CSV table of C-alpha atoms in Angstrom, one decimal:
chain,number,residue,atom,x,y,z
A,2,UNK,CA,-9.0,40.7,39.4
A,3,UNK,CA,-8.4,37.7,36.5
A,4,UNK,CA,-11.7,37.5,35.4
A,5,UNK,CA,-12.7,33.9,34.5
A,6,UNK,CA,-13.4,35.0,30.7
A,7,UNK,CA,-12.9,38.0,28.6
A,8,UNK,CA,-12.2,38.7,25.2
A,9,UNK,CA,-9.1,39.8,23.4
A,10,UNK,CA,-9.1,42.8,20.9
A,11,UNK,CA,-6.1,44.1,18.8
A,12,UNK,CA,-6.0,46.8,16.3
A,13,UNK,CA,-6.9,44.7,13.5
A,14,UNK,CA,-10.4,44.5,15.0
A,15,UNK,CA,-10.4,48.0,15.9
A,16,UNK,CA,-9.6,49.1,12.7
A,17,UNK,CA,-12.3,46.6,10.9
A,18,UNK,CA,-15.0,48.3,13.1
A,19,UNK,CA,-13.7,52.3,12.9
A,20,UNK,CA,-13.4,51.2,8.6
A,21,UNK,CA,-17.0,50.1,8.9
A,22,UNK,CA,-18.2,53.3,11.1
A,23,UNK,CA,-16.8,55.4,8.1
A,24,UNK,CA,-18.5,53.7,5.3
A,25,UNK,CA,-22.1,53.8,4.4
A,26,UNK,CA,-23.2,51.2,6.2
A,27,UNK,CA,-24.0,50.6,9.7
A,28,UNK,CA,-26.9,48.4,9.9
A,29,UNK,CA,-27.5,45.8,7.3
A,30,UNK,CA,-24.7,46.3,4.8
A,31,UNK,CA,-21.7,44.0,3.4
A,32,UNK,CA,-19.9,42.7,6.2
A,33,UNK,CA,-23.2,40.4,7.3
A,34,UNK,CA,-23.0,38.2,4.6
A,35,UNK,CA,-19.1,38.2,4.1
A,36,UNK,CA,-19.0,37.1,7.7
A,37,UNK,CA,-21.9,35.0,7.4
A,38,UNK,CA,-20.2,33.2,3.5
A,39,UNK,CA,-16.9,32.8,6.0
A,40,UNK,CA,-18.0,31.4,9.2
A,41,UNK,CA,-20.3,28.7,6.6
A,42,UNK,CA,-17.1,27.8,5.1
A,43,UNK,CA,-15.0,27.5,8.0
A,44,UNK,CA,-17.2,25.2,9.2
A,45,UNK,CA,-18.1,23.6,6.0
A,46,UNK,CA,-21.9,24.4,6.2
A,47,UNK,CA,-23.4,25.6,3.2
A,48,UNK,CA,-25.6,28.3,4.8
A,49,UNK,CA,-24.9,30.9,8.0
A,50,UNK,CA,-27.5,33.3,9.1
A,51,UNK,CA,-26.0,36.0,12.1
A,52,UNK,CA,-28.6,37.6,14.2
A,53,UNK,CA,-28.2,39.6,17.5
A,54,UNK,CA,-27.7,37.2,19.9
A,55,UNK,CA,-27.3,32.7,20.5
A,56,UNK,CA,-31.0,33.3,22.2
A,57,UNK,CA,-32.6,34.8,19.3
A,58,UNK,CA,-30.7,31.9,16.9
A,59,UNK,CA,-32.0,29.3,18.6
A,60,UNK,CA,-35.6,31.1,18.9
A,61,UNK,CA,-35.6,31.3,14.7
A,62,UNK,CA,-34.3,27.9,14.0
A,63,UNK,CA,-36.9,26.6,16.6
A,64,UNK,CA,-39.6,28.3,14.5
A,65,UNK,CA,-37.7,26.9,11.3
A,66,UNK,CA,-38.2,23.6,11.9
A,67,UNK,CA,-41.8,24.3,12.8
A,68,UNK,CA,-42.1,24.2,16.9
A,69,UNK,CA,-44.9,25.2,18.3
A,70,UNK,CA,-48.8,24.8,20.5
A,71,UNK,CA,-48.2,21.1,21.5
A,72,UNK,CA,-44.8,20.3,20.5
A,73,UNK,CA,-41.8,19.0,22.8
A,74,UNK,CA,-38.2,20.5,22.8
A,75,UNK,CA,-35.8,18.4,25.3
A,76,UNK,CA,-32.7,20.3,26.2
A,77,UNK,CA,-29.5,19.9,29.2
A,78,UNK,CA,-30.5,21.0,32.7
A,79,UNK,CA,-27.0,22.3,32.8
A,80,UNK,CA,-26.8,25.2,30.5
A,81,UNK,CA,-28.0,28.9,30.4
A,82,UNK,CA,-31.7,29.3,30.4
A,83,UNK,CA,-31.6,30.0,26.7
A,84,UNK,CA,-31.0,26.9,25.9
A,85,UNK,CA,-35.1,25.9,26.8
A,86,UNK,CA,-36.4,29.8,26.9
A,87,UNK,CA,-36.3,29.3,23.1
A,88,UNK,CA,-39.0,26.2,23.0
A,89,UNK,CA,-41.1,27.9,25.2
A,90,UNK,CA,-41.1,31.1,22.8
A,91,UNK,CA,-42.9,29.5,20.4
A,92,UNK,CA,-45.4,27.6,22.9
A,93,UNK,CA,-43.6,24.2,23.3
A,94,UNK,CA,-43.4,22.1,26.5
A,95,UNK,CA,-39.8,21.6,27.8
A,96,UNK,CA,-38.3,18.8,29.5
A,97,UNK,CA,-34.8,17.8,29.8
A,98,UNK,CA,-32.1,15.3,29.4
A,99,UNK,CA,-30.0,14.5,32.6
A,100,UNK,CA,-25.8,15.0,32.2
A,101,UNK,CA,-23.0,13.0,32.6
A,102,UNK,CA,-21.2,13.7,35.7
A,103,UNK,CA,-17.7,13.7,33.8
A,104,UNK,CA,-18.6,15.8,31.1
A,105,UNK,CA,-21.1,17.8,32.1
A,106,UNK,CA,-23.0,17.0,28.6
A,107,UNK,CA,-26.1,15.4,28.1
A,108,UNK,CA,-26.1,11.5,28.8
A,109,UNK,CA,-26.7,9.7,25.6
A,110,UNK,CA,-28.2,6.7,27.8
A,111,UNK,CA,-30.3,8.4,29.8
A,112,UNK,CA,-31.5,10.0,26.2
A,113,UNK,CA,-32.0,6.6,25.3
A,114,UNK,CA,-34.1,5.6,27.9
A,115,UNK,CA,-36.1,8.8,27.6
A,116,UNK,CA,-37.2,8.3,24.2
A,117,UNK,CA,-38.2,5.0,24.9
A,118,UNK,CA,-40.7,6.0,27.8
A,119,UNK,CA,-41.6,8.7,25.4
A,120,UNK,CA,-42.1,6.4,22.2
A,121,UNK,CA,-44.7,4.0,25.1
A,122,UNK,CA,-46.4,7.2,26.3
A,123,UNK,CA,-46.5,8.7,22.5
A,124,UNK,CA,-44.7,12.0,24.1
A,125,UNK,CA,-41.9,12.0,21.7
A,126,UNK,CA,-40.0,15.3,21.1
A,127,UNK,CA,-39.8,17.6,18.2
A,128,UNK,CA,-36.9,18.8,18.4
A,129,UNK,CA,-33.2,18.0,20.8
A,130,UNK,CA,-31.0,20.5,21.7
A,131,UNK,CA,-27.9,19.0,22.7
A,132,UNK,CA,-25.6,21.7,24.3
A,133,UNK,CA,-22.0,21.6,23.6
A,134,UNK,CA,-20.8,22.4,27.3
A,135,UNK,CA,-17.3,24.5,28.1
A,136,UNK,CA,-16.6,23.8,24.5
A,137,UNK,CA,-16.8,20.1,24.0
A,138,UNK,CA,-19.3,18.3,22.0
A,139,UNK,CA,-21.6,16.0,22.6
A,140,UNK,CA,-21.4,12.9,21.2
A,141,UNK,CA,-23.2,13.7,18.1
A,142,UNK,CA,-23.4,10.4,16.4
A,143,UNK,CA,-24.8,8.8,18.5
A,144,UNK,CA,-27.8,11.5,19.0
A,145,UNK,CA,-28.1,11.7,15.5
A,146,UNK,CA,-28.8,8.2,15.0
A,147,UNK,CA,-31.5,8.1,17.9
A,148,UNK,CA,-32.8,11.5,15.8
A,149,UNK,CA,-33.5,8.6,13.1
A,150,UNK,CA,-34.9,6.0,15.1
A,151,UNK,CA,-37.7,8.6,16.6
A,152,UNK,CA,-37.7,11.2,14.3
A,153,UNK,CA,-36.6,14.5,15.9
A,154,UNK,CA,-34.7,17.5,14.9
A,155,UNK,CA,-31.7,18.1,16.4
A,156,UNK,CA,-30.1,21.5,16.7
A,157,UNK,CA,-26.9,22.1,18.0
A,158,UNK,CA,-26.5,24.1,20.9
A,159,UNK,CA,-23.0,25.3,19.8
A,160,UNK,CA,-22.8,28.8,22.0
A,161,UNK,CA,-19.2,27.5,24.0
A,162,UNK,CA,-17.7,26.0,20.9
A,163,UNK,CA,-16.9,27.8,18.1
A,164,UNK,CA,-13.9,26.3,16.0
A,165,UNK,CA,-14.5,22.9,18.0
A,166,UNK,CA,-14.7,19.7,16.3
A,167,UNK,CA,-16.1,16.7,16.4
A,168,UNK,CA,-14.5,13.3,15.0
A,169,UNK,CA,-12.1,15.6,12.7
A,170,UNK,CA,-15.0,17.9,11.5
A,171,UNK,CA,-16.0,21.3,12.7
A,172,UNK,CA,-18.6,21.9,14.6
A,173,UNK,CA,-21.0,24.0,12.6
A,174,UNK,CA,-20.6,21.5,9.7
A,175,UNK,CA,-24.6,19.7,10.4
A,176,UNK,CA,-22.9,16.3,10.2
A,177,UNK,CA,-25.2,15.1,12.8
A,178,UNK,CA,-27.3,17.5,13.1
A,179,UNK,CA,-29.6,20.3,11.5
A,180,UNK,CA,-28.8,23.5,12.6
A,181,UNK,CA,-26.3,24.1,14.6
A,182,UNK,CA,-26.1,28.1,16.9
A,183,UNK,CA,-23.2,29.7,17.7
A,184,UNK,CA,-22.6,32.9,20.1
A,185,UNK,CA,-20.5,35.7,20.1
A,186,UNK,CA,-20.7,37.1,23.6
A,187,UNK,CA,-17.6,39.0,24.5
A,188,UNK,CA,-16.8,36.1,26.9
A,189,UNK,CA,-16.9,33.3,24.4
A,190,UNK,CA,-14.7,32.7,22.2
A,191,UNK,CA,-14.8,35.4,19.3
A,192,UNK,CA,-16.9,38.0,19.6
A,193,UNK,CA,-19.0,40.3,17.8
A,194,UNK,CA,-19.6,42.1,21.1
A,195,UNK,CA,-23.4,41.0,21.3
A,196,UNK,CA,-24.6,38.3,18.7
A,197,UNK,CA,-25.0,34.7,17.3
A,198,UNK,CA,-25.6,32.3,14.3
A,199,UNK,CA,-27.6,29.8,12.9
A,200,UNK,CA,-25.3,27.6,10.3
A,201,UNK,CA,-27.3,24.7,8.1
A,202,UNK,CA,-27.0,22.4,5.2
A,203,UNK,CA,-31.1,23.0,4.2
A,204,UNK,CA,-31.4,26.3,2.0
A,205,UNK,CA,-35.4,26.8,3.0
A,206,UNK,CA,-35.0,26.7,6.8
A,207,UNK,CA,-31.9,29.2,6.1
A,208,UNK,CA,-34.2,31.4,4.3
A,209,UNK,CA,-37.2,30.8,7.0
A,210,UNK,CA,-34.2,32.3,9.4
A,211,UNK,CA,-33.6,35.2,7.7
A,212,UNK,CA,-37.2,36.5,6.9
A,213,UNK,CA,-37.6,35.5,10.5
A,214,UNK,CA,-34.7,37.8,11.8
A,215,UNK,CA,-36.3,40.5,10.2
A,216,UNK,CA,-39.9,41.0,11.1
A,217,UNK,CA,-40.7,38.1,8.4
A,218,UNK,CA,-40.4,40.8,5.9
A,219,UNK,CA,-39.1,40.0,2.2
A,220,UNK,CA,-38.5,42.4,-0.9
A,221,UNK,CA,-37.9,39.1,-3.1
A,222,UNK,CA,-40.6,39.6,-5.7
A,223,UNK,CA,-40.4,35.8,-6.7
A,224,UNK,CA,-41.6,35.8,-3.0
A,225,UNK,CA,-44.8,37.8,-2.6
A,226,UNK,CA,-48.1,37.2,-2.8
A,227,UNK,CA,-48.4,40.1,-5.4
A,228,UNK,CA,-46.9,42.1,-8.3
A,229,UNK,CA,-44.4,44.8,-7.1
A,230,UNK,CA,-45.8,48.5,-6.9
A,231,UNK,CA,-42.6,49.6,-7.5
A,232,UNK,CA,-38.9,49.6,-5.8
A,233,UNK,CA,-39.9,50.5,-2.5
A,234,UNK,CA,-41.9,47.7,-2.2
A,235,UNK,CA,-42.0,44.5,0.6
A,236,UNK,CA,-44.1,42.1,2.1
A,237,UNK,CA,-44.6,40.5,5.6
A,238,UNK,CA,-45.5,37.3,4.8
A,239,UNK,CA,-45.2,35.7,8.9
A,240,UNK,CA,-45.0,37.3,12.3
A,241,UNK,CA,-41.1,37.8,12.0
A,242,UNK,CA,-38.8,39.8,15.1
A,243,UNK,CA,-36.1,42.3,15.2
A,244,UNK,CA,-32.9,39.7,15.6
A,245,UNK,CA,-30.3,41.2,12.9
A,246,UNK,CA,-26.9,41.8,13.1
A,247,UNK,CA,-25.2,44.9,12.5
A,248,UNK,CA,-22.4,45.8,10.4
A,249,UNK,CA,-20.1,46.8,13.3
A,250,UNK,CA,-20.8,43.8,14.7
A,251,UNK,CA,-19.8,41.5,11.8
A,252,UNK,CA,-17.3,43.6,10.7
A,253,UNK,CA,-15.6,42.6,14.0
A,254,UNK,CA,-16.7,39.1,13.9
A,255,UNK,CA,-14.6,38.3,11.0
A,256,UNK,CA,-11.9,40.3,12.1
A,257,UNK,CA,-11.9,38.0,15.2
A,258,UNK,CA,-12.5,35.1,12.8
A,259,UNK,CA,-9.0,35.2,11.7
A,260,UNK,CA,-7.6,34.6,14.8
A,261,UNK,CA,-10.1,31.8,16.0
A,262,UNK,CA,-7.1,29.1,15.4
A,263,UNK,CA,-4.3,30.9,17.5
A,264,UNK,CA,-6.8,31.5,20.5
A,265,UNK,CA,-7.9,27.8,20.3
A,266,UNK,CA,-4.5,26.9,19.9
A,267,UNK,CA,-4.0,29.1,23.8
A,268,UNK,CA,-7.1,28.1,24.8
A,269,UNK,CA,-6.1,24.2,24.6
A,270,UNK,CA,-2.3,25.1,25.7
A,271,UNK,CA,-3.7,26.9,29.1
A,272,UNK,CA,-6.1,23.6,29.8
A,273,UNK,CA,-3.3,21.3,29.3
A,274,UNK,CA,-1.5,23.2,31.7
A,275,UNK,CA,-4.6,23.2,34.5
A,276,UNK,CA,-4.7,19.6,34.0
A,277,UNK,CA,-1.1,18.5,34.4
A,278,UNK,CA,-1.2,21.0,37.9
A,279,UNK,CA,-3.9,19.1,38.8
A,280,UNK,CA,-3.2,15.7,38.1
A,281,UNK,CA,-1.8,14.5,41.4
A,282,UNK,CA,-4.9,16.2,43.3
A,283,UNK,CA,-7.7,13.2,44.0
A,284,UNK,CA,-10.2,15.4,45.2
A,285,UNK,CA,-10.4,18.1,42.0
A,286,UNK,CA,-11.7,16.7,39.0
A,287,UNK,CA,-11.4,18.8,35.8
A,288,UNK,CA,-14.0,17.8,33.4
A,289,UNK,CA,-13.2,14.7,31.0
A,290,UNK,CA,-12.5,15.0,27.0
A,291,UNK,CA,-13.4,11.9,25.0
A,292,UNK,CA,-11.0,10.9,22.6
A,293,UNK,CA,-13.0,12.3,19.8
A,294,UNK,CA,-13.2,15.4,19.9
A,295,UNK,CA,-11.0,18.4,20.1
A,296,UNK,CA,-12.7,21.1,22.3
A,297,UNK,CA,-12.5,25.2,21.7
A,298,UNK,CA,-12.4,25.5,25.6
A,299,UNK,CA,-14.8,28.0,26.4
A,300,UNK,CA,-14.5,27.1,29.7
A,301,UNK,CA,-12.1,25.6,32.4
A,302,UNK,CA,-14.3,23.9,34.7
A,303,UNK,CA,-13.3,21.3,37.9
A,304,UNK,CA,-15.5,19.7,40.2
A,305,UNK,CA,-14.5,19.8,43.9
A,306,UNK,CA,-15.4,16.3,45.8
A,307,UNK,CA,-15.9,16.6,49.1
A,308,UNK,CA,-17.4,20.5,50.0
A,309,UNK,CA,-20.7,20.7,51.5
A,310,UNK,CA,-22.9,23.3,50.0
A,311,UNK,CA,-21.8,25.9,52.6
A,312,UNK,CA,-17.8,25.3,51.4
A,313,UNK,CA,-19.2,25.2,47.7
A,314,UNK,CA,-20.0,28.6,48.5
A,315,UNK,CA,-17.1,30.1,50.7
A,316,UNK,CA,-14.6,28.5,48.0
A,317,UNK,CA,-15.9,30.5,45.3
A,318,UNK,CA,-15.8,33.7,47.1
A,319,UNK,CA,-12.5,32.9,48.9
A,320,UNK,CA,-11.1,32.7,45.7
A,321,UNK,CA,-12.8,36.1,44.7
A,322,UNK,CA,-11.1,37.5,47.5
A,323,UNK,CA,-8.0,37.0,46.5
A,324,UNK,CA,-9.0,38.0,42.6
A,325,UNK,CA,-9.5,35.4,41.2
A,326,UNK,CA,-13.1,35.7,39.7
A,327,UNK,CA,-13.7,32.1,40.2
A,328,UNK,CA,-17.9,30.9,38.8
A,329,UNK,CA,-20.5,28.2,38.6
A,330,UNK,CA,-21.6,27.4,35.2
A,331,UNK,CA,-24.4,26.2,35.5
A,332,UNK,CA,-27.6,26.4,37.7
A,333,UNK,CA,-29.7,23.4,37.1
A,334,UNK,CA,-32.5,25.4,34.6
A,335,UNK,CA,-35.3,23.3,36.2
A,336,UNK,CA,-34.4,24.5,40.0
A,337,UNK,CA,-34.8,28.0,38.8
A,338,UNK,CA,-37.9,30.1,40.3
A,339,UNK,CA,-40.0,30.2,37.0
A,340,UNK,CA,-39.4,26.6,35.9
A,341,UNK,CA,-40.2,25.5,39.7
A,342,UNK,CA,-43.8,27.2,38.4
A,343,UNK,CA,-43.7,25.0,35.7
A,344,UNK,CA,-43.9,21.8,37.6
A,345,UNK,CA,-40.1,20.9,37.8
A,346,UNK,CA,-38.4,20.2,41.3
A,347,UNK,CA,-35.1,19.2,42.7
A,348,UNK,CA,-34.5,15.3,42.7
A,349,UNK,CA,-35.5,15.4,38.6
A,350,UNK,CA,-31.8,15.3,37.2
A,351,UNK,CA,-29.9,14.5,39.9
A,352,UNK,CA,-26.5,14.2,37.9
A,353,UNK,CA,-26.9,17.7,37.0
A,354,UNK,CA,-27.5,18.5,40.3
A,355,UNK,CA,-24.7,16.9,41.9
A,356,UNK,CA,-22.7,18.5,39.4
A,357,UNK,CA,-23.5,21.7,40.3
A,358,UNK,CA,-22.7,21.4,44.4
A,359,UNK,CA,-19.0,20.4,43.3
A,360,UNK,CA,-18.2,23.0,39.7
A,361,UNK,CA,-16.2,25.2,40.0
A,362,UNK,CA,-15.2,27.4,36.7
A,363,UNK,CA,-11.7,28.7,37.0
A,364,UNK,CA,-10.0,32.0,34.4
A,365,UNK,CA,-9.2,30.8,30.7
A,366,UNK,CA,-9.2,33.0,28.1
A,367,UNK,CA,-6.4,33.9,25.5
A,368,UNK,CA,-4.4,36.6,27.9
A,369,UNK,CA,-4.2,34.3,30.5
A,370,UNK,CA,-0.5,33.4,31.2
A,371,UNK,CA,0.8,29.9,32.3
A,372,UNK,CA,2.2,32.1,35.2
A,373,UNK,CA,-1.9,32.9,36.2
A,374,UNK,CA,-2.7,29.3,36.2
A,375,UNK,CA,0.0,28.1,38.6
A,376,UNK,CA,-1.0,30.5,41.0
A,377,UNK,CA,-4.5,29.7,40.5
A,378,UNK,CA,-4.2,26.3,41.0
A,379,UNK,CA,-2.0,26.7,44.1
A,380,UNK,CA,-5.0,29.3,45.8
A,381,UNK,CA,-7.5,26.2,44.8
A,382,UNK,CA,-5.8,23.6,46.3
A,383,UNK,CA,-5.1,25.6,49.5
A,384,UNK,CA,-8.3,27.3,49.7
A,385,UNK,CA,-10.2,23.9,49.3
A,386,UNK,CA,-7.6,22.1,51.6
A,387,UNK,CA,-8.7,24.8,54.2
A,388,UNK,CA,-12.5,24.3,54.2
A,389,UNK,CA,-12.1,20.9,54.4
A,390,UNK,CA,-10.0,20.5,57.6
């Protein structure tokens, strides 16, 4: 079976995590902040904080920028459920954004027009989280500048696009935004096996992250509320949450660092490759890329005009059948069960809706060969062709 996304692993990484097994420390030693210090300067950020996981980055810089009882995060219906879980975490209401069709990002007009309901009905958001779908960002300037107008946060939603950038600059850099999360899911594109990060520009909502990530607990004398009784001591000073990284896991993280420029470099290669195939093809759509931006590629995604919801279906598992581990990324977040309950219904975002009755995500990932993708293109094509005579 070609999977649609898995990582790749060499000895270098398995000799970073094996050195780090053998030294002292496991848990919260050296390789945190080294990776942390590197993945900042890639990016050109001045701070990174790594925690166990995208969902438990964007929980912490929620709370850094001060969500909570009463506020309002707005966030893509298409995306993981993480992506809004986090707001509602720390007692904010969700709402959402609507996508462009050929992107799959959110619509900066439709934003537009939100906020200015929102601004009439005094219902403005706290915080926007703009996510960075299948590896291409949004278009950040202009969501910055409508940031300024209303006066929300922004926070990047950067889980598909590590290494991508953004009018020449990487994402991660805070340009247009203030912090920016990143995941390291063994699907995306490096991996720490389970984790994430927060990257920022502002030192005291770093900090805020960090005491955050660890049960809000500091040993920082400058920083308690009391003399020291002695070297063992520490303080709680908020209601903080297990969320740290381990050593193993960051140890490999910036082993996989060093190679983040050859798999974008494969990543790219392997979509130009699905899009010249599919060129002549009316009916399949891959995804657009604007002009400015140069994505990591996380994932490979077409949309298939013409399927009713039944062919939808028998596509994607025809194409299982004959192993190619064809998905859908995403389900709507508002048509699921438990936001249903929360007063959301189909016919809200119907771009993202529409989208998700024709995507299709096809196999990228840096041991895919141009070989795979001509034979996956040619069981598409006849697969689809099929259902649809």
């Amino acid at each position: 079976m070609i999977p649609y996304g898995r990582q790749h692993l060499d000895e270098n990484d398995i000799n970073a995590v094996l050195d780090t097994l053998k030294s002292d420390w496991l848990t919260q030693g050296p390789a945190i902040p080294n990776f942390e210090n590197a993945l900042a300067d890639y990016c050109s950020a001045r701070y990174g904080v790594a925690v166990n996981s995208a969902t438990s980055a964007l929980h912490i810089a929620c709370l850094a920028l001060g969500v909570g009882e009463g506020d309002r995060v707005w966030t893509s219906p298409n995306s993981f459920v993480a992506s809004s879980n986090c707001a509602l975490y720390c007692g904010a209401k969700v709402d959402f954004v609507d996508i462009d069709l050929n992107t799959g990002n959110m619509c900066v007009s439709a934003l537009q027009d939100k906020l200015a309901l929102a601004e009439a009905s005094n219902t403005l958001p706290k915080v926007i989280i703009p996510v960075h779908f299948a590896g291409q960002p949004c278009d950040m300037e202009q969501i910055r500048a409508l940031s300024k107008q209303y006066g929300f946060f922004v926070i990047e939603d950067a889980s598909h696009a590590v290494g991508a950038k953004y009018q020449n600059k990487f994402v991660g850099s805070c340009e247009y935004s203030d912090i920016c999360v990143f995941s390291f899911h063994p699907v995306k594109i490096i991996t720490t096996m389970e984790g994430g990060m927060a990257l920022t520009n502002n030192g005291k909502w770093a900090e805020k992250m960090r005491m955050l990530r660890s049960h809000g607990i500091t040993n920082d004398p400058a920083k308690m509320t009391e003399g020291s009784h002695g070297p063992w001591y520490y303080q709680q000073l908020s209601l903080g949450f297990n969320y740290r990284m381990t050593d193993v896991e960051a140890a490999l993280g910036l082993s996989q660092l060093k190679k983040l420029p050859s798999f974008l470099e494969k990543r790219n290669a392997l979509a130009a490759h699905y899009d010249g195939l599919l060129s002549n093809y009316t009916n399949v759509t891959p995804l657009k890329q604007n002009m400015d931006v140069y994505s990591s590629y996380h994932l490979y995604v077409v949309r298939i005009e013409s399927l009713g919801d039944e062919d939808h279906a028998a596509l994607v598992t025809s194409l299982r059948d004959e192993e190619i581990f064809a998905h859908v990324h995403y389900i709507p977040i508002h048509l699921q069960p438990y936001y249903r309950n929360l007063g959301f219904k189909a016919g809200d975002y119907p771009n993202a809706e529409h989208y998700y009755k024709q995507a299709v995500t096809l196999p990228l990932y840096p041991e895919l060969t141009f070989k795979n993708v001509e034979n996956i293109v040619q069981s598409l094509i006849r697969l689809a062709a099929k259902l649809r005579s």
